[in-house]
CSV table of C-alpha atoms and ligand atoms in Angstrom, one decimal:
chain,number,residue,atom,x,y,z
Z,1,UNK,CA,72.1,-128.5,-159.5
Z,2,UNK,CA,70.5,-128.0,-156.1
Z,3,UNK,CA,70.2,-131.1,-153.8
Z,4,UNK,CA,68.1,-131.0,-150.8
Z,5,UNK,CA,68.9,-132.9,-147.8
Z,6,UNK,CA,66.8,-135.8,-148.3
Z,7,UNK,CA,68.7,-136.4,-151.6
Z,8,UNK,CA,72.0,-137.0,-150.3
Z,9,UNK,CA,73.3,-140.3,-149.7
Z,10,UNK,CA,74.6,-140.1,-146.4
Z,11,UNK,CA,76.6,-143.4,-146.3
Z,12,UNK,CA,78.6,-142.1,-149.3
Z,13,UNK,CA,78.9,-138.9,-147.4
Z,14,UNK,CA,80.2,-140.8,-144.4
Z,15,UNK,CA,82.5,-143.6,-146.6
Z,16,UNK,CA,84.5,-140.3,-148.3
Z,17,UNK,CA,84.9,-138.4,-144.9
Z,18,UNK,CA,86.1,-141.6,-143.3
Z,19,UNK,CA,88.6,-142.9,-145.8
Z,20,UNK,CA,90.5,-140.0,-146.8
Z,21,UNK,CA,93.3,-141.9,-146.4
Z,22,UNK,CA,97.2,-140.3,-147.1
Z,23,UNK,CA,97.9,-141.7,-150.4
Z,24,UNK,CA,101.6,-142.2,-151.4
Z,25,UNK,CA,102.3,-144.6,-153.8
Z,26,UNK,CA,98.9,-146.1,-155.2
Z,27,UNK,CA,98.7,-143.3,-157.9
Z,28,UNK,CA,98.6,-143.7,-161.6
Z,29,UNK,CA,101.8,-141.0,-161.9
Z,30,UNK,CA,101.1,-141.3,-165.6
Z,31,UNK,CA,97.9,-140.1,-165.9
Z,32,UNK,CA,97.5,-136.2,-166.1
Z,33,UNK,CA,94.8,-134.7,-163.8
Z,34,UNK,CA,91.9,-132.7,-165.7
Z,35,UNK,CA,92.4,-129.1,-165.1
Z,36,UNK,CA,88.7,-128.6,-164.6
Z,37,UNK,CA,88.1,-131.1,-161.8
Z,38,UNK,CA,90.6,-129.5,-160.0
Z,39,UNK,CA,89.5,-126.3,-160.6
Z,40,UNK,CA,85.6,-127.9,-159.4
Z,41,UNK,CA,87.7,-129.2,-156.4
Z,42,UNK,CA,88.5,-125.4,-155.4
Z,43,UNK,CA,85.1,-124.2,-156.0
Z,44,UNK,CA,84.1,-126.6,-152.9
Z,45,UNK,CA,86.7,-126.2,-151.2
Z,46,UNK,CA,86.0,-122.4,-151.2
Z,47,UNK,CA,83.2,-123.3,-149.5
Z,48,UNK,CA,84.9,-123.7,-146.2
Z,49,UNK,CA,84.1,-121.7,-143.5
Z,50,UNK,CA,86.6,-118.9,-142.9
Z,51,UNK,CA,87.0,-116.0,-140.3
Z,52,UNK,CA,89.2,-113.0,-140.2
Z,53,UNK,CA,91.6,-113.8,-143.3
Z,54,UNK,CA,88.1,-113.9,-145.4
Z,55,UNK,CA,88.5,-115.5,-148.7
Z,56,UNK,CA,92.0,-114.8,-148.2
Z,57,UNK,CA,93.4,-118.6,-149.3
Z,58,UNK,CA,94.7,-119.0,-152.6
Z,59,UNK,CA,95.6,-122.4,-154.4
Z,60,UNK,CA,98.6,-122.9,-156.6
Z,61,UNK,CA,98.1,-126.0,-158.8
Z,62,UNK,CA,101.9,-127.1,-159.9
Z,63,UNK,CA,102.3,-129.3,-162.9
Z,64,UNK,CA,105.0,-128.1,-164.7
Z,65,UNK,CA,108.2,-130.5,-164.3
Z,66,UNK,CA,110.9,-127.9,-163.4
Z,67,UNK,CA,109.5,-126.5,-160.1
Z,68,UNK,CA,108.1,-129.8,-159.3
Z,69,UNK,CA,111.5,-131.1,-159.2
Z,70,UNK,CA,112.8,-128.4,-157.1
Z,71,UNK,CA,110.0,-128.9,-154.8
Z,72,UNK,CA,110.2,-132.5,-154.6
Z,73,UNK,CA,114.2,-132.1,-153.7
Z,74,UNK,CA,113.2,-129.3,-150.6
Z,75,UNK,CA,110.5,-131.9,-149.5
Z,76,UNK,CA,112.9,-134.7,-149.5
Z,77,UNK,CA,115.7,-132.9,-147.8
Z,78,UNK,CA,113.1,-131.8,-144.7
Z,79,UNK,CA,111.5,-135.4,-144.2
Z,80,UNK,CA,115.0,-136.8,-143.9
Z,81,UNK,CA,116.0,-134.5,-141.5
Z,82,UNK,CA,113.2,-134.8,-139.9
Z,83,UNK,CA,113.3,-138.3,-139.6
Z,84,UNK,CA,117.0,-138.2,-138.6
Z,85,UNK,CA,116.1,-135.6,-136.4
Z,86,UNK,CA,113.3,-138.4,-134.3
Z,87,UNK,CA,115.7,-141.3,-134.8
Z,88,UNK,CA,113.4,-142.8,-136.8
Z,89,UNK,CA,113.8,-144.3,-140.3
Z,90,UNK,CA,111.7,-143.2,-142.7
Z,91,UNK,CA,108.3,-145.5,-143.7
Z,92,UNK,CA,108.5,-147.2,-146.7
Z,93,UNK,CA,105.0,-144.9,-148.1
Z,94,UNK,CA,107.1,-142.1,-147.3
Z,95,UNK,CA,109.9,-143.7,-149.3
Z,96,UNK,CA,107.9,-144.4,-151.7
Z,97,UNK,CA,106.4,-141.1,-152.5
Z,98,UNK,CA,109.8,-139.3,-152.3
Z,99,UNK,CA,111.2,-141.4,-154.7
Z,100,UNK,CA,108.6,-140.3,-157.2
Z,101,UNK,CA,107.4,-137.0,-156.3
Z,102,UNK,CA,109.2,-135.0,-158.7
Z,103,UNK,CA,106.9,-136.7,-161.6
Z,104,UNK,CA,103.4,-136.1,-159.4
Z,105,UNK,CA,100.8,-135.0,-161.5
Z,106,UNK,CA,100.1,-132.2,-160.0
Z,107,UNK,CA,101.1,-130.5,-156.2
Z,108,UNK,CA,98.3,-128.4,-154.9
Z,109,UNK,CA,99.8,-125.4,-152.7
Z,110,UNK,CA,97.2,-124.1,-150.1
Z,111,UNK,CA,98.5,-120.6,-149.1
Z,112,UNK,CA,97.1,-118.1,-146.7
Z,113,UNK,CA,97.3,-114.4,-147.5
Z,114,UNK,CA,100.1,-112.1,-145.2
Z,115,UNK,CA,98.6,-112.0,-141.3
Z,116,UNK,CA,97.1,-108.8,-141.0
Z,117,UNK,CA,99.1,-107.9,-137.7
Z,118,UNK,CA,101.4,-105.0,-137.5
Z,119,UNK,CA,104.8,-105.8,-138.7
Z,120,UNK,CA,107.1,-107.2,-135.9
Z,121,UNK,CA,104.7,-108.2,-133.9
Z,122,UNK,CA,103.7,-111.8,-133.2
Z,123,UNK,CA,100.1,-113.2,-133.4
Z,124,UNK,CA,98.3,-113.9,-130.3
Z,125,UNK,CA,97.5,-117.7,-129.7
Z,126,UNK,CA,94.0,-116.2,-130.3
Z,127,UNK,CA,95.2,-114.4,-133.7
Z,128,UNK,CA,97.1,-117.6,-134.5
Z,129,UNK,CA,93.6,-119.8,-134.1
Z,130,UNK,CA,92.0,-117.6,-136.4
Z,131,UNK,CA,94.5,-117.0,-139.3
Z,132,UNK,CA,95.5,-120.6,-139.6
Z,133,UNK,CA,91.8,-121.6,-138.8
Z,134,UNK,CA,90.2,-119.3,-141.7
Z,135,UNK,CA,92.5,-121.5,-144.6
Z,136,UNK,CA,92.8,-125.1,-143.4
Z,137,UNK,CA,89.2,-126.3,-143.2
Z,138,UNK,CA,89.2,-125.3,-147.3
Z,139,UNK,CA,92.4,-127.5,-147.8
Z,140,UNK,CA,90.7,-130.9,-145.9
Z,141,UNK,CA,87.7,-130.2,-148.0
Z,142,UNK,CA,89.6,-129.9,-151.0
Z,143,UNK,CA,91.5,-133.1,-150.0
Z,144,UNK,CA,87.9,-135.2,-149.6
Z,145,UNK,CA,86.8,-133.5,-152.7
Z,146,UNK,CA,89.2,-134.8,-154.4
Z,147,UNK,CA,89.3,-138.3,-153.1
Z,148,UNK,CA,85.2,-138.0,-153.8
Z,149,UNK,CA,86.6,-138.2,-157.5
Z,150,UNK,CA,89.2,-140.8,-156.7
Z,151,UNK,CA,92.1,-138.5,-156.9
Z,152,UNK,CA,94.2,-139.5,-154.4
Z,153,UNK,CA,96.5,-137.6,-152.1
Z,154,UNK,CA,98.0,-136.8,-148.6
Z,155,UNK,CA,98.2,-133.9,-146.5
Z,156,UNK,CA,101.9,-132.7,-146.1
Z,157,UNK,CA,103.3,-129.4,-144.4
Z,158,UNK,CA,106.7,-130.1,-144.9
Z,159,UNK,CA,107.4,-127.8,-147.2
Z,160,UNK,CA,105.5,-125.1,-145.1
Z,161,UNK,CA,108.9,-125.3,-142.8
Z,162,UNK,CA,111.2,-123.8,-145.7
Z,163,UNK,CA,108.9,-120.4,-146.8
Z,164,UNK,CA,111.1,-118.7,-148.2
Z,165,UNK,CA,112.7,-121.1,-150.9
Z,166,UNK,CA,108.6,-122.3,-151.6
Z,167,UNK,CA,107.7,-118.9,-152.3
Z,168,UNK,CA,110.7,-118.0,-154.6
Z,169,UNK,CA,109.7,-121.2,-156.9
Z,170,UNK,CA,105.9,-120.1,-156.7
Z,171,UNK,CA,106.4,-116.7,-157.1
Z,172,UNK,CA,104.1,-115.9,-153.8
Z,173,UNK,CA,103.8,-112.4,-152.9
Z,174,UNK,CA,105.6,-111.5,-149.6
Z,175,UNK,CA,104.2,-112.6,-146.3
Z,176,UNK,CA,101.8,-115.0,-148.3
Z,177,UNK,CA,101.9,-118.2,-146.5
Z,178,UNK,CA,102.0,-121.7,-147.8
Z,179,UNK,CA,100.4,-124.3,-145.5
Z,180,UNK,CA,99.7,-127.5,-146.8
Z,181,UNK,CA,100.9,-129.2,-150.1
Z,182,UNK,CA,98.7,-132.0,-151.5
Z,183,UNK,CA,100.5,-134.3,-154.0
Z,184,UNK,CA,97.7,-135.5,-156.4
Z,185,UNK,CA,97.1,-137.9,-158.6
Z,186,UNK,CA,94.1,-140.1,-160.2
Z,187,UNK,CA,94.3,-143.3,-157.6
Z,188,UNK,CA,95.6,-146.9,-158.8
Z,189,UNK,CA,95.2,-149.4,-156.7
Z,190,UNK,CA,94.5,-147.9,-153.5
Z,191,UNK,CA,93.1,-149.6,-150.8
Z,192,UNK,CA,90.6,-147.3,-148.7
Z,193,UNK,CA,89.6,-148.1,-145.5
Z,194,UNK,CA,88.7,-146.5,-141.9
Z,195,UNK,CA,91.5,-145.8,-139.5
Z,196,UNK,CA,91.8,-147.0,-136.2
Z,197,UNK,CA,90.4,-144.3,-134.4
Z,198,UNK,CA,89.7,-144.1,-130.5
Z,199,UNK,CA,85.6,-144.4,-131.1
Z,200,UNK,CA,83.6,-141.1,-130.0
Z,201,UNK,CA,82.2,-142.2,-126.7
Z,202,UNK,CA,86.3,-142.2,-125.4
Z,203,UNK,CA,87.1,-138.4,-126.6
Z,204,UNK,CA,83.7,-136.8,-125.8
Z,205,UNK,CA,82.6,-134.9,-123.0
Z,206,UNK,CA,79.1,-134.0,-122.0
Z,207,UNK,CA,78.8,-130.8,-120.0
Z,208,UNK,CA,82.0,-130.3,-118.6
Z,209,UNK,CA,85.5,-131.9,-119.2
Z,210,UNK,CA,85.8,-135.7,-117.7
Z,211,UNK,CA,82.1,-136.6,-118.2
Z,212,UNK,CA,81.1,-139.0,-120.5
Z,213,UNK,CA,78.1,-139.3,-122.4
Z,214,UNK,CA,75.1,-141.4,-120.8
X,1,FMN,C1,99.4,-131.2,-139.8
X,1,FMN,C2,99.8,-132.5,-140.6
X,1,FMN,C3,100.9,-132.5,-141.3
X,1,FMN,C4,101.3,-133.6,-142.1
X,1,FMN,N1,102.4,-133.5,-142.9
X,1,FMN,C5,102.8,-134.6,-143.6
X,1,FMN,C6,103.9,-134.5,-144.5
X,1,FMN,O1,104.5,-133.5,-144.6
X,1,FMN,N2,104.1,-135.6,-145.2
X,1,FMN,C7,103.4,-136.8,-145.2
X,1,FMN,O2,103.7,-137.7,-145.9
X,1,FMN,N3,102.3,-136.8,-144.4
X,1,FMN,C8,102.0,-135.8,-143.6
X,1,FMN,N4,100.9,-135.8,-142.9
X,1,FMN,C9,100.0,-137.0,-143.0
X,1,FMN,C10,100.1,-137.9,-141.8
X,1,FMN,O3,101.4,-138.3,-141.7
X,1,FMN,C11,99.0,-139.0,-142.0
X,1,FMN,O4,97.8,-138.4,-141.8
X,1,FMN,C12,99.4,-140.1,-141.2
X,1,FMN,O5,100.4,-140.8,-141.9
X,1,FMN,C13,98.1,-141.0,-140.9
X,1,FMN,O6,97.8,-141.7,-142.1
X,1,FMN,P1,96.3,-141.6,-142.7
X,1,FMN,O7,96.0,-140.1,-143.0
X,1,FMN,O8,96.2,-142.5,-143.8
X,1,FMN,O9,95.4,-142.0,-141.5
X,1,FMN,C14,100.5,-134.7,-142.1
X,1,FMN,C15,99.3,-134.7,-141.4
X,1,FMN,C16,98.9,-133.6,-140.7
X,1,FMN,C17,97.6,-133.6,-139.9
C-alpha cells in the first residue's frame, strides 16, 4: 500500500506520537501477542534512520517462560537497588509491573551490534552519539508502532546495566549490546493521555541559544 501525504490523518499521527505513554500494569498478561504484528512492528521500526552502525540493530522477541523469568528476576534486582540507591521507594506502576513481569507476553530486546572501535579503546563522545544514535530512534518507533496497534509497553534500560548476564540468557554474540527492553503486551484498560510537557515556545531557540521565537 502506498499512501501519499495527503492521505494520512495527521491528528491520529499526532494522538499516537503524543500518548506513548509507559505502560505497566494495564495489560491483558493473558493474551498472547501475534507473532506477525510484531514482526510488522520491526519492519517499521527498521525504518529508523541510522548512521555508522548501519542496519546494525537486531531485535530479540522473548516469549518463552524460562528466560523471561530469569530476566524478570535481574530486572527486579536492579530497580530495587536502584531505588534504594536514590532513597526513593519504588512507584506503585513500577511495583506493579515487577510483580508480573515474569508472565509478560512478550520482552522485546533492542541490541546494537559490537562498536566498531579498536579494542580497548573508548568511544569518543562523538563515536558514543553516533553508535547509540544509529539503534534508538528504531526502538521509539517500534514502541509507537506498537501502541499504534494498542500494544502497550514502556521503555526500560535497566537491564542494559547487567550485559553480561542479558547476553548469556539471549545468547548475544560478544560485544553485541542490549539497549532497551520493551515489555509488551495487548493493552487493557489503559488510560492514554498527553504528558505534562513544558510547551515548545519554553525549550526552543531561534537563531542562537536564549532567543525565543517571535
Ligand atoms: C532512557 C530511559 C530509560 C528508562 N528506563 C526505564 C526502566 O528501566 N524501567 C521503567 O519502568 N521505566 C523506564 N523508563 C521510562 C520512564 O520512567 C517513563 O518514561 C517515565 O516514567 C515517564 O512516564 P511516561 O513515559 O508515561 O511519560 C525509561 C525512560 C527512558 C527515556
Amino acid at each position: 500500500m502506498t499512501l501519499s501525504p495527503s492521505d494520512l490523518h495527521l491528528p491520529s499521527v499526532d494522538w499516537v506520537l503524543s500518548t506513548a505513554r509507559s505502560i505497566r500494569r494495564n495489560l491483558d498478561f493473558e493474551r498472547p501477542l501475534d507473532m506477525q504484528e510484531l514482526l510488522d512492528c520491526i519492519d517499521i521500526a527498521a525504518q529508523a534512520p541510522t548512521g555508522t552502525i548501519g542496519e546494525g540493530w537486531r531485535f530479540v522477541i522473548v516469549m518463552d517462560p524460562e528466560p523471561k523469568a530469569r530476566l524478570a528476576k535481574i530486572y527486579t534486582e536492579v530497580l530495587n537497588e536502584f531505588s534504594s540507591m536514590r532513597g526513593v521507594p519504588l512507584k506503585s506502576s513500577h511495583q506493579a509491573l515487577i510483580s508480573r513481569l515474569h508472565d509478560i507476553p512478550a520482552m522485546i530486546f533492542v541490541c546494537a551490534a559490537a562498536p566498531a572501535t579498536a579494542p580497548g579503546s573508548e568511544m569518543t563522545l562523538g563515536q558514543q552519539i553516533g553508535y547509540y544514535g544509529s539503534t534508538l530512534p528504531a526502538a521509539w518507533s517500534l514502541m509507537l508502532a506498537l501502541r499504534a496497534r494498542h500494544i502497550g509497553s514502556t521503555w526500560t534500560s535497566l537491564l542494559a546495566s547487567r550485559q553480561e548476564e542479558v547476553a548469556e540468557i539471549l545468547g548475544m554474540p560478544e560485544g553485541t549490546i542490549n539497549l532497551v527492553m520493551l515489555p509488551a503486551g495487548y493493552m487493557k484498560g489503559a488510560v492514554l493521555k498527553k504528558a505534562e510537557r513544558q510547551p515548545a515556545r519554553q525549550i526552543t531557540f531561534v537563531d542562537a541559544w536564549g532567543q525565543p521565537p517571535e
